[in-house]
Coordinates of C-alpha atoms in Angstrom, one line a residue:
M1 CA 84.1 -75.5 -188.2
K2 CA 80.5 -75.5 -187.0
T3 CA 78.3 -78.1 -188.7
E4 CA 75.0 -76.7 -190.0
F5 CA 72.0 -79.0 -189.8
F6 CA 70.1 -77.2 -192.6
T7 CA 72.0 -75.9 -195.6
R8 CA 71.8 -72.2 -196.3
D9 CA 72.2 -72.8 -200.1
K10 CA 69.0 -71.4 -201.6
A11 CA 69.6 -73.5 -204.8
F12 CA 68.9 -76.6 -202.8
Y13 CA 65.5 -75.4 -201.7
R14 CA 64.6 -74.1 -205.2
T15 CA 65.3 -77.6 -206.6
F16 CA 64.0 -79.9 -203.9
F17 CA 60.8 -78.4 -202.6
P18 CA 59.1 -77.6 -206.0
L19 CA 59.9 -81.1 -207.1
L20 CA 58.6 -82.5 -203.8
A21 CA 55.4 -80.5 -204.1
V22 CA 54.5 -81.6 -207.6
I23 CA 55.6 -85.2 -207.2
T24 CA 53.5 -85.4 -204.0
L25 CA 50.5 -84.0 -205.7
Q26 CA 51.0 -86.5 -208.6
Q27 CA 51.4 -89.5 -206.3
L28 CA 48.6 -88.3 -204.0
A29 CA 46.2 -88.1 -207.0
A30 CA 47.3 -91.5 -208.2
L31 CA 46.8 -93.1 -204.8
A32 CA 43.5 -91.3 -204.5
V33 CA 42.4 -93.4 -207.5
N34 CA 43.2 -96.6 -205.5
L35 CA 41.4 -95.2 -202.4
V36 CA 38.3 -94.4 -204.4
D37 CA 38.3 -97.9 -205.9
N38 CA 38.9 -99.3 -202.5
I39 CA 36.1 -97.4 -200.7
M40 CA 33.6 -97.8 -203.6
L41 CA 34.2 -101.6 -203.9
G42 CA 34.2 -101.9 -200.1
R43 CA 30.8 -100.2 -200.1
Y44 CA 29.6 -102.6 -202.8
T45 CA 30.6 -105.9 -201.2
E46 CA 33.5 -107.2 -199.1
L47 CA 34.0 -109.9 -201.7
A48 CA 34.6 -107.4 -204.5
L49 CA 37.1 -105.5 -202.3
S50 CA 39.0 -108.8 -201.6
G51 CA 39.0 -109.8 -205.3
A52 CA 40.4 -106.5 -206.4
T53 CA 43.0 -106.6 -203.7
L54 CA 44.4 -109.9 -205.2
V55 CA 44.7 -108.3 -208.6
N56 CA 46.3 -105.2 -207.2
Q57 CA 49.1 -107.4 -205.8
I58 CA 50.0 -108.6 -209.3
Q59 CA 49.8 -105.0 -210.5
F60 CA 52.0 -103.9 -207.6
I61 CA 54.8 -106.3 -208.6
M62 CA 54.6 -104.9 -212.1
Q63 CA 54.6 -101.3 -210.9
Q64 CA 57.7 -101.9 -208.7
L65 CA 59.5 -103.4 -211.7
V66 CA 58.5 -100.4 -213.9
A67 CA 59.5 -98.0 -211.1
G68 CA 63.0 -99.6 -211.1
I69 CA 63.3 -99.0 -214.8
G70 CA 62.0 -95.5 -214.4
M71 CA 64.5 -94.9 -211.5
G72 CA 67.3 -95.9 -213.8
V73 CA 66.2 -93.3 -216.3
S74 CA 65.8 -90.7 -213.6
V75 CA 69.2 -91.3 -211.9
L76 CA 71.2 -91.2 -215.2
G77 CA 69.0 -88.5 -216.7
S78 CA 69.4 -86.2 -213.7
Q79 CA 73.2 -86.4 -213.8
Y80 CA 73.2 -85.6 -217.5
W81 CA 70.7 -82.8 -216.7
G82 CA 73.3 -81.4 -214.3
K83 CA 75.8 -81.4 -217.1
N84 CA 73.2 -79.8 -219.4
D85 CA 73.7 -82.6 -221.9
I86 CA 70.2 -83.5 -223.4
P87 CA 70.8 -86.0 -226.2
P88 CA 71.9 -88.8 -223.8
I89 CA 68.7 -88.4 -221.8
R90 CA 66.6 -89.0 -224.9
R91 CA 68.6 -92.1 -225.8
I92 CA 68.5 -93.5 -222.2
T93 CA 64.7 -92.9 -222.1
S94 CA 64.4 -94.9 -225.3
V95 CA 66.2 -97.8 -223.8
G96 CA 64.2 -97.7 -220.6
L97 CA 61.0 -97.5 -222.6
K98 CA 61.8 -100.8 -224.4
F99 CA 62.5 -102.5 -221.0
A100 CA 59.2 -101.2 -219.7
L101 CA 57.3 -102.4 -222.8
A102 CA 58.8 -105.9 -222.3
A103 CA 57.7 -105.9 -218.6
G104 CA 54.2 -104.8 -219.4
L105 CA 53.8 -107.4 -222.2
A106 CA 55.2 -110.1 -219.9
F107 CA 52.6 -109.4 -217.2
L108 CA 49.9 -109.2 -219.8
L109 CA 50.9 -112.6 -221.1
L110 CA 51.1 -114.3 -217.7
T111 CA 47.7 -113.0 -216.6
S112 CA 46.1 -114.0 -219.8
L113 CA 47.5 -117.5 -219.9
A114 CA 47.2 -118.4 -216.2
P115 CA 44.9 -116.0 -214.3
K116 CA 43.6 -118.5 -211.8
F117 CA 47.1 -119.8 -211.0
M118 CA 48.4 -116.2 -210.4
L119 CA 45.5 -115.3 -208.1
G120 CA 45.7 -118.6 -206.3
L121 CA 49.2 -117.7 -205.1
F122 CA 47.7 -115.2 -202.8
T123 CA 44.7 -117.0 -201.3
N124 CA 42.9 -120.4 -201.4
D125 CA 39.4 -118.8 -201.1
A126 CA 37.6 -119.9 -204.3
A127 CA 35.0 -117.1 -204.1
V128 CA 37.7 -114.4 -203.8
I129 CA 39.7 -115.9 -206.7
A130 CA 36.6 -116.0 -208.9
E131 CA 35.8 -112.4 -208.2
G132 CA 39.4 -111.4 -208.8
M133 CA 39.4 -113.2 -212.2
R134 CA 36.5 -111.0 -213.4
Y135 CA 38.5 -107.9 -212.4
L136 CA 41.8 -109.2 -213.9
E137 CA 40.2 -109.9 -217.3
I138 CA 40.1 -106.1 -218.0
M139 CA 42.8 -104.8 -215.7
R140 CA 45.5 -106.8 -217.5
W141 CA 45.2 -104.5 -220.5
T142 CA 46.4 -101.5 -218.4
Y143 CA 49.8 -103.0 -217.8
V144 CA 51.5 -102.0 -221.1
I145 CA 49.8 -98.5 -221.0
F146 CA 51.0 -97.9 -217.4
A147 CA 54.5 -99.0 -218.2
V148 CA 54.9 -96.6 -221.1
S149 CA 53.4 -93.6 -219.4
N150 CA 55.4 -94.0 -216.2
V151 CA 58.8 -94.3 -217.9
L152 CA 58.1 -91.1 -219.9
M153 CA 57.0 -89.4 -216.6
Y154 CA 60.3 -90.4 -214.9
S155 CA 62.3 -89.0 -217.9
L156 CA 60.5 -85.6 -217.4
Q157 CA 61.2 -85.7 -213.6
S158 CA 64.9 -86.1 -214.3
V159 CA 64.9 -82.7 -216.0
E160 CA 62.8 -81.1 -213.2
T161 CA 59.5 -81.3 -215.1
A162 CA 57.1 -83.0 -212.8
F163 CA 53.9 -81.0 -213.0
I164 CA 52.6 -83.0 -216.0
G165 CA 52.4 -86.1 -213.8
T166 CA 50.1 -84.1 -211.5
V167 CA 47.9 -83.2 -214.4
M168 CA 47.8 -86.9 -215.5
S169 CA 46.9 -88.1 -212.0
I170 CA 44.2 -85.4 -211.4
S171 CA 42.6 -86.3 -214.7
T172 CA 42.7 -90.0 -213.8
I173 CA 41.0 -89.5 -210.4
M174 CA 38.2 -87.4 -212.0
I175 CA 37.5 -89.9 -214.7
N176 CA 37.9 -92.9 -212.3
M177 CA 35.5 -91.4 -209.7
C178 CA 32.8 -90.6 -212.3
L179 CA 33.0 -94.0 -214.1
N180 CA 33.2 -95.9 -210.8
Y181 CA 30.0 -94.2 -209.6
C182 CA 28.3 -95.1 -212.8
F183 CA 29.5 -98.6 -213.5
I184 CA 30.0 -100.1 -210.1
F185 CA 26.5 -99.2 -208.7
G186 CA 24.6 -98.7 -212.0
N187 CA 24.0 -95.0 -211.6
L188 CA 22.9 -92.4 -214.2
G189 CA 21.5 -95.1 -216.5
A190 CA 24.7 -97.2 -216.6
P191 CA 24.5 -100.9 -216.0
E192 CA 25.5 -102.2 -212.6
L193 CA 28.8 -104.0 -213.2
G194 CA 30.3 -104.2 -209.7
I195 CA 34.0 -105.1 -209.8
V196 CA 34.0 -105.2 -213.6
G197 CA 32.8 -101.6 -213.7
A198 CA 35.8 -100.6 -211.5
A199 CA 38.2 -102.3 -214.0
I200 CA 36.6 -100.5 -216.9
A201 CA 37.0 -97.1 -215.1
T202 CA 40.7 -97.8 -214.4
L203 CA 41.4 -98.9 -218.0
T204 CA 39.7 -95.8 -219.4
S205 CA 41.7 -93.5 -217.1
R206 CA 45.0 -95.1 -217.9
C207 CA 44.4 -94.5 -221.6
V208 CA 43.7 -90.8 -220.9
E209 CA 46.9 -90.7 -218.9
L210 CA 49.0 -92.0 -221.8
A211 CA 47.4 -89.6 -224.2
I212 CA 48.1 -86.6 -222.0
I213 CA 51.8 -87.4 -221.6
L214 CA 52.3 -88.2 -225.3
I215 CA 50.7 -84.9 -226.3
Y216 CA 53.0 -83.1 -223.7
I217 CA 56.3 -84.6 -224.7
F218 CA 55.7 -84.3 -228.5
F219 CA 54.0 -80.9 -228.7
I220 CA 54.6 -78.9 -225.5
D221 CA 57.9 -79.8 -223.7
K222 CA 60.9 -77.7 -224.7
K223 CA 63.6 -79.3 -222.6
L224 CA 63.9 -82.8 -224.1
N225 CA 62.3 -82.1 -227.5
F226 CA 61.2 -85.7 -228.0
R227 CA 60.1 -86.8 -231.5
P228 CA 58.5 -90.2 -232.2
R229 CA 61.8 -91.5 -233.8
H230 CA 63.6 -90.9 -230.4
L231 CA 61.3 -93.4 -228.8
I232 CA 61.0 -96.1 -231.4
N233 CA 64.6 -96.2 -232.7
L234 CA 66.9 -99.2 -231.9
D235 CA 69.8 -97.1 -230.7
F236 CA 71.4 -99.0 -227.8
A237 CA 74.5 -96.9 -227.4
Y238 CA 73.6 -96.3 -223.8
L239 CA 72.3 -99.8 -223.0
K240 CA 75.3 -100.7 -220.8
D241 CA 75.0 -97.4 -218.9
F242 CA 71.3 -97.9 -218.4
V243 CA 71.7 -101.5 -217.3
K244 CA 74.4 -100.6 -214.8
A245 CA 72.2 -97.9 -213.2
A246 CA 68.8 -99.6 -213.6
L247 CA 69.3 -103.3 -213.3
P248 CA 69.9 -103.3 -209.5
V249 CA 66.8 -101.2 -208.9
M250 CA 64.8 -103.3 -211.3
V251 CA 65.8 -106.5 -209.6
S252 CA 65.2 -104.9 -206.2
G253 CA 61.8 -103.5 -207.3
G254 CA 60.7 -106.8 -208.7
L255 CA 61.7 -108.8 -205.6
W256 CA 60.1 -106.1 -203.4
G257 CA 56.9 -106.5 -205.4
V258 CA 57.1 -110.3 -205.0
A259 CA 57.8 -109.9 -201.3
Q260 CA 54.7 -107.7 -200.9
G261 CA 52.7 -110.3 -202.7
A262 CA 54.2 -112.9 -200.4
Q263 CA 53.1 -110.8 -197.4
T264 CA 49.5 -110.6 -198.8
A265 CA 49.6 -114.4 -199.4
I266 CA 50.6 -115.0 -195.7
L267 CA 47.7 -112.8 -194.5
G268 CA 45.4 -114.1 -197.3
H269 CA 45.7 -117.7 -196.2
M270 CA 44.3 -116.7 -192.8
N271 CA 40.8 -115.6 -194.0
A272 CA 39.0 -113.2 -196.3
T273 CA 38.4 -110.7 -193.5
V274 CA 42.2 -110.3 -193.0
I275 CA 42.6 -109.7 -196.8
A276 CA 39.9 -106.9 -196.7
A277 CA 41.5 -105.4 -193.5
N278 CA 45.0 -105.5 -195.1
S279 CA 43.6 -103.9 -198.3
I280 CA 42.1 -101.0 -196.3
A281 CA 45.1 -100.4 -194.2
S282 CA 47.6 -100.6 -197.1
V283 CA 45.8 -98.0 -199.2
I284 CA 45.4 -95.6 -196.2
F285 CA 49.1 -96.1 -195.3
Q286 CA 50.1 -95.2 -198.9
I287 CA 48.1 -92.0 -198.7
F288 CA 49.7 -90.9 -195.4
V289 CA 53.3 -91.7 -196.4
V290 CA 53.0 -90.1 -199.9
V291 CA 55.2 -87.1 -198.9
G292 CA 57.9 -89.4 -197.5
M293 CA 57.8 -91.6 -200.6
S294 CA 57.8 -88.7 -203.0
S295 CA 60.8 -87.2 -201.2
A296 CA 62.8 -90.2 -202.6
N297 CA 62.2 -89.1 -206.2
A298 CA 62.8 -85.4 -205.4
S299 CA 66.0 -86.1 -203.5
S300 CA 67.2 -88.5 -206.2
V301 CA 66.9 -85.7 -208.8
T302 CA 68.4 -83.1 -206.5
M303 CA 71.5 -85.3 -205.6
G304 CA 71.9 -86.5 -209.2
K305 CA 71.8 -83.0 -210.6
T306 CA 74.3 -81.9 -207.9
V307 CA 76.8 -84.7 -208.7
G308 CA 76.3 -84.2 -212.5
E309 CA 77.2 -80.5 -212.0
G310 CA 80.4 -81.6 -210.2
R311 CA 79.4 -79.7 -207.0
F312 CA 80.8 -82.3 -204.7
D313 CA 81.2 -79.8 -201.9
K314 CA 77.4 -79.5 -201.6
V315 CA 76.8 -83.3 -201.2
R316 CA 77.4 -83.4 -197.4
P317 CA 75.3 -80.3 -196.4
Y318 CA 72.5 -81.4 -198.8
S319 CA 72.5 -84.9 -197.4
R320 CA 72.3 -83.7 -193.8
T321 CA 69.4 -81.4 -194.7
L322 CA 67.5 -84.0 -196.5
Q323 CA 67.8 -86.5 -193.7
L324 CA 66.4 -84.1 -191.2
I325 CA 63.5 -83.2 -193.6
F326 CA 62.8 -87.0 -193.9
V327 CA 62.6 -87.4 -190.1
I328 CA 60.2 -84.4 -189.7
I329 CA 58.0 -85.7 -192.5
G330 CA 57.9 -89.2 -190.9
A331 CA 56.9 -87.8 -187.5
V332 CA 54.1 -85.7 -188.9
S333 CA 52.8 -88.4 -191.2
A334 CA 52.8 -91.0 -188.4
L335 CA 50.9 -88.8 -186.0
A336 CA 48.3 -87.9 -188.6
M337 CA 47.7 -91.5 -189.6
F338 CA 47.3 -92.6 -186.0
L339 CA 44.8 -89.8 -185.2
C340 CA 42.7 -90.2 -188.4
R341 CA 42.7 -94.0 -188.8
G342 CA 39.3 -94.5 -187.1
A343 CA 37.5 -91.8 -189.1
I344 CA 38.8 -93.1 -192.5
V345 CA 38.1 -96.8 -191.7
S346 CA 34.5 -95.9 -190.8
L347 CA 33.9 -94.9 -194.5
Y348 CA 34.1 -98.6 -195.5
A349 CA 30.9 -100.7 -195.5
V350 CA 32.7 -103.9 -194.4
S351 CA 32.1 -106.1 -191.3
G352 CA 32.8 -104.7 -187.9
E353 CA 35.6 -107.4 -187.5
A354 CA 37.3 -106.1 -190.7
K355 CA 37.1 -102.5 -189.5
E356 CA 38.6 -103.3 -186.1
L357 CA 41.4 -105.3 -187.6
A358 CA 42.1 -102.5 -190.1
K359 CA 42.4 -100.0 -187.3
S360 CA 44.8 -102.3 -185.5
F361 CA 46.9 -102.7 -188.7
L362 CA 47.0 -98.9 -189.1
A363 CA 48.2 -98.5 -185.5
V364 CA 51.2 -100.8 -186.4
L365 CA 51.7 -98.8 -189.6
S366 CA 51.8 -95.5 -187.7
V367 CA 55.0 -96.7 -186.0
A368 CA 56.4 -98.2 -189.2
T369 CA 55.8 -94.8 -191.0
L370 CA 58.6 -93.2 -188.8
G371 CA 61.0 -95.6 -190.4
S372 CA 59.6 -95.7 -193.9
C373 CA 59.8 -91.9 -194.4
Y374 CA 63.5 -92.0 -193.5
E375 CA 64.9 -95.3 -194.8
F376 CA 63.3 -95.3 -198.2
P377 CA 64.2 -91.8 -199.4
V378 CA 67.7 -92.3 -198.0
E379 CA 68.5 -95.4 -200.0
G380 CA 66.3 -94.7 -203.0
G381 CA 66.8 -91.0 -203.1
I382 CA 70.1 -89.7 -201.6
I383 CA 72.3 -92.8 -202.1
A384 CA 70.8 -93.9 -205.5
G385 CA 70.7 -90.4 -206.9
G386 CA 74.2 -89.7 -205.7
G387 CA 75.6 -92.6 -207.8
D388 CA 75.0 -96.0 -206.0
P389 CA 71.7 -97.6 -207.0
K390 CA 73.0 -101.0 -206.1
Y391 CA 72.9 -100.3 -202.4
Q392 CA 69.1 -100.1 -202.3
A393 CA 68.8 -103.5 -204.1
I394 CA 71.1 -105.2 -201.6
V395 CA 69.6 -103.9 -198.3
D396 CA 66.0 -104.3 -199.4
T397 CA 66.5 -107.8 -200.6
L398 CA 68.5 -109.0 -197.6
F399 CA 66.0 -107.6 -195.0
M400 CA 62.9 -108.8 -196.9
W401 CA 64.0 -112.3 -197.7
L402 CA 66.2 -113.1 -194.7
F403 CA 64.1 -111.5 -192.0
T404 CA 60.6 -110.2 -192.9
I405 CA 59.1 -113.1 -194.9
P406 CA 60.6 -116.0 -192.9
S407 CA 59.6 -114.4 -189.5
A408 CA 56.1 -113.6 -190.6
A409 CA 55.6 -117.1 -192.2
V410 CA 56.8 -118.8 -189.0
S411 CA 54.6 -116.7 -186.8
A412 CA 51.5 -117.3 -189.0
F413 CA 51.8 -121.0 -189.9
V414 CA 54.0 -122.5 -187.1
F415 CA 53.0 -120.5 -184.0
K416 CA 49.5 -119.6 -185.3
A417 CA 49.9 -116.0 -184.1
S418 CA 47.1 -113.5 -184.5
P419 CA 46.9 -111.4 -187.7
V420 CA 48.2 -108.3 -185.8
V421 CA 51.3 -110.1 -184.5
V422 CA 52.0 -111.4 -188.0
F423 CA 51.5 -107.9 -189.4
C424 CA 54.1 -106.5 -186.9
F425 CA 56.7 -108.9 -188.3
L426 CA 55.8 -107.9 -191.8
K427 CA 56.5 -104.2 -191.1
A428 CA 59.4 -104.4 -188.7
D429 CA 62.0 -104.0 -191.5
Q430 CA 60.8 -100.4 -192.0
L431 CA 62.4 -99.5 -188.7
L432 CA 65.3 -101.9 -188.8
K433 CA 66.6 -100.6 -192.1
C434 CA 67.1 -97.1 -190.7
I435 CA 70.2 -98.3 -188.9
P436 CA 72.4 -99.4 -191.9
N437 CA 70.9 -96.7 -194.1
G438 CA 71.9 -94.0 -191.6
I439 CA 75.4 -95.3 -191.3
V440 CA 76.0 -95.8 -195.0
C441 CA 74.5 -92.4 -196.0
N442 CA 76.8 -90.5 -193.6
R443 CA 80.0 -92.2 -194.9
Y444 CA 79.5 -90.7 -198.4
K445 CA 81.2 -93.6 -200.2
W446 CA 78.2 -93.7 -202.6
V447 CA 79.0 -90.4 -204.4
K448 CA 79.8 -91.4 -208.0
R449 CA 79.5 -89.9 -211.4
L450 CA 77.5 -92.2 -213.7
T451 CA 77.8 -90.0 -216.8
R452 CA 80.3 -90.4 -219.6

């Protein structure tokens, strides 16, 4: 029998591509907020940009942990959605929400009690730490708000309702841009607050995000029919199911966030210019790989729904099709990033040295993008959505802590290699993980029903 590289099943395309489009728009708008903050703070002072970068590393760890919680909700929810069984999705979301609240409160507490210690983990530059503390004083209040709104968003994604996330993100960027313009630079009669103004803008936009999604789930959504009691009750009937699905991804996400912080710390202990260049390159990279990263969420729901429906004969053709789509997305994203890197970096008002270093980092990331857009949606989308969320935790943790961090640390602190060489070691795992992920994905031992 002849193998088809792209499935002819129209149901696949009707599920995957609409989800991919709205999730991409949502993520793109959310990342645009970071890009706007990045550019505006970079045009204010390089010190403000570096200070915000340190705080964003703490937030990134928290976001990865919340994403793991949300992925547990999404993986389980999409399989129940395939069975057309709604009550368990509400109960699973309620459990996930309590985990997210605990994570948000923990980060709020840590950054309130020991802000200088937390920032000092990433750099020993006293001026950068001092600027970061001014930013963190306000940003820490966004952690709980972000945790709640994102878990609710993942629950809606599991039932193929993703457009509300796009509405949230677009509203965020509009508010953030306007308030940044006013409060960072002191325009339109507002006080000039610099980095503090950027934090106020972000906190305001996060509050609006939460208000939008609460209004939607309680008054507009007709699929899940949430009521306040569904979210605040102490029903833990699905706690074991949730922990089984979410704990590996939560641990992996948390460790991944810590690892990214460790990467920033390695670069940050070189000098402030490297911190600024890494901040610029990281935000631009996230913008260009947004379609590849969003395809993980879309493919997770697609595969979860397929397994939940019991359509196991569709798993192989769907998986092959998705992998080819990931490769195409990666090639296009990598080429676009490489060609546009100079023009985007020129928007920043930082030193010439920081600009040149950022362009070099982006050249490295252009190659890494080829791997990122394949390996991440394979492990976090196809395999996790199909029933094995533990695999992602294992492979990410092993590569990061046994190869990436040790090799980069040795190159930086023992051999005193240049920042670009160290950066290559930090991103090499994005290509290396393609090998085991491709092998495991095409053996199909990950196909499992997680529903009762």
